[in-house]
Amino acid sequence: MKTILLIVATATIIYATATPAAAIPGGWSKIGNVANPHIQELGKWAVLDDNKVGKDNLTFQKVVSGEQQIVNGVNYRLVIDALRLDGSHGTYKAELFEENSGNPNTRKLISFIPAN
């Protein structure tokens, strides 16, 4: 009986050390395809939502990179290219939460700041 318990404990340790951090539930992972229409829609939504409260009046161009974290929904950290009023490009970091990807009403913009 003690030998079996030792084997189970050893297997658990090996699993925990061999699993990459991105695969751990709740860990952040790179978004592989930021050209995905849903990811681009999230970026556009973040810019529009920030425009409601901010004074930047930005025009969304595209999401250039991002990370996601699976929780009870999905947290996103997006890097967004947007046009300023003067026509110059700016890079912004948006953090948002989406509880249900099929329902835009479950989105919440957590932060939206210049990246540079």
Coordinates of C-alpha atoms in Angstrom, one line a residue:
M1 CA 0.0 0.0 0.0
K2 CA 2.8 2.5 0.8
T3 CA 4.5 1.7 -2.5
I4 CA 1.4 2.5 -4.5
L5 CA 1.0 5.9 -2.7
L6 CA 4.6 6.7 -3.4
I7 CA 4.2 6.0 -7.1
V8 CA 1.1 8.2 -7.3
A9 CA 2.8 11.0 -5.5
T10 CA 5.8 10.7 -7.9
A11 CA 3.6 10.8 -10.9
T12 CA 1.9 13.9 -9.7
I13 CA 5.2 15.7 -9.2
I14 CA 6.4 14.7 -12.6
Y15 CA 3.2 16.0 -14.2
A16 CA 3.4 19.3 -12.3
T17 CA 7.0 20.0 -13.4
A18 CA 6.5 18.9 -17.0
T19 CA 3.5 21.1 -17.7
P20 CA 4.2 24.5 -19.2
A21 CA 2.9 27.5 -17.2
A22 CA 0.6 28.6 -20.1
A23 CA -1.3 25.3 -19.8
I24 CA -2.1 25.8 -16.1
P25 CA -5.8 26.9 -15.7
G26 CA -5.9 30.6 -15.0
G27 CA -2.5 31.3 -16.6
W28 CA -2.0 33.8 -19.4
S29 CA -1.3 32.5 -22.9
K30 CA -0.4 34.2 -26.1
I31 CA -3.2 34.6 -28.6
G32 CA -2.0 32.6 -31.6
N33 CA -4.1 34.2 -34.3
V34 CA -4.9 37.8 -33.6
A35 CA -6.3 38.2 -37.1
N36 CA -9.3 36.0 -35.8
P37 CA -12.4 38.1 -36.4
H38 CA -13.5 37.7 -32.8
I39 CA -10.2 39.1 -31.5
Q40 CA -10.4 42.0 -33.9
E41 CA -14.0 42.7 -32.8
L42 CA -12.9 42.8 -29.2
G43 CA -10.2 45.3 -30.1
K44 CA -12.7 47.5 -32.0
W45 CA -15.1 47.3 -29.1
A46 CA -12.4 48.3 -26.6
V47 CA -11.6 51.4 -28.6
L48 CA -15.3 52.4 -29.0
D49 CA -15.9 51.8 -25.3
D50 CA -12.9 53.9 -24.3
N51 CA -14.1 56.7 -26.6
K52 CA -17.3 56.9 -24.6
V53 CA -15.4 58.0 -21.5
G54 CA -12.1 59.2 -22.8
K55 CA -11.3 62.3 -24.8
D56 CA -9.0 60.6 -27.4
N57 CA -11.7 59.8 -30.0
L58 CA -9.6 57.1 -31.5
T59 CA -10.3 55.1 -34.7
F60 CA -9.6 51.4 -34.4
Q61 CA -7.1 50.0 -36.9
K62 CA -6.3 46.5 -35.7
V63 CA -5.2 44.2 -32.8
V64 CA -1.5 43.6 -33.2
S65 CA -0.9 41.1 -30.4
G66 CA -2.5 39.8 -27.2
E67 CA -2.8 37.4 -24.4
Q68 CA -5.7 35.6 -22.9
Q69 CA -6.5 34.0 -19.6
I70 CA -9.3 31.4 -19.2
V71 CA -11.3 32.0 -16.0
N72 CA -15.0 32.1 -15.5
G73 CA -15.1 33.7 -19.0
V74 CA -11.9 35.1 -20.6
N75 CA -9.6 38.0 -19.7
Y76 CA -7.8 39.6 -22.6
R77 CA -4.7 41.8 -22.8
L78 CA -4.7 43.3 -26.3
V79 CA -2.2 45.6 -28.0
I80 CA -4.2 47.8 -30.4
D81 CA -3.2 50.1 -33.3
A82 CA -5.5 53.1 -33.5
L83 CA -5.6 56.4 -35.3
R84 CA -5.6 59.6 -33.3
L85 CA -7.5 62.8 -34.3
D86 CA -4.4 64.2 -35.9
G87 CA -4.1 61.2 -38.2
S88 CA -1.0 59.7 -36.4
H89 CA -1.0 56.1 -35.3
G90 CA -0.9 55.2 -31.6
T91 CA -0.4 51.9 -29.8
Y92 CA -2.7 51.1 -26.9
K93 CA -3.0 48.4 -24.3
A94 CA -6.5 47.3 -23.5
E95 CA -7.5 44.8 -20.8
L96 CA -11.0 43.5 -20.9
F97 CA -13.1 40.7 -19.6
E98 CA -15.7 38.7 -21.6
E99 CA -18.0 36.4 -19.7
N100 CA -19.7 34.9 -22.8
S101 CA -18.2 35.3 -26.3
G102 CA -21.7 35.0 -27.9
N103 CA -23.0 38.0 -25.9
P104 CA -21.3 41.4 -26.3
N105 CA -23.3 42.7 -23.3
T106 CA -21.0 40.5 -21.0
R107 CA -17.9 42.5 -21.9
K108 CA -16.2 44.9 -19.4
L109 CA -13.3 47.2 -20.3
I110 CA -10.9 47.1 -17.3
S111 CA -8.2 49.4 -18.6
F112 CA -7.2 51.3 -21.8
I113 CA -3.8 53.1 -21.8
P114 CA -1.2 54.2 -24.3
A115 CA 1.4 51.6 -24.8
N116 CA 4.2 54.1 -25.6

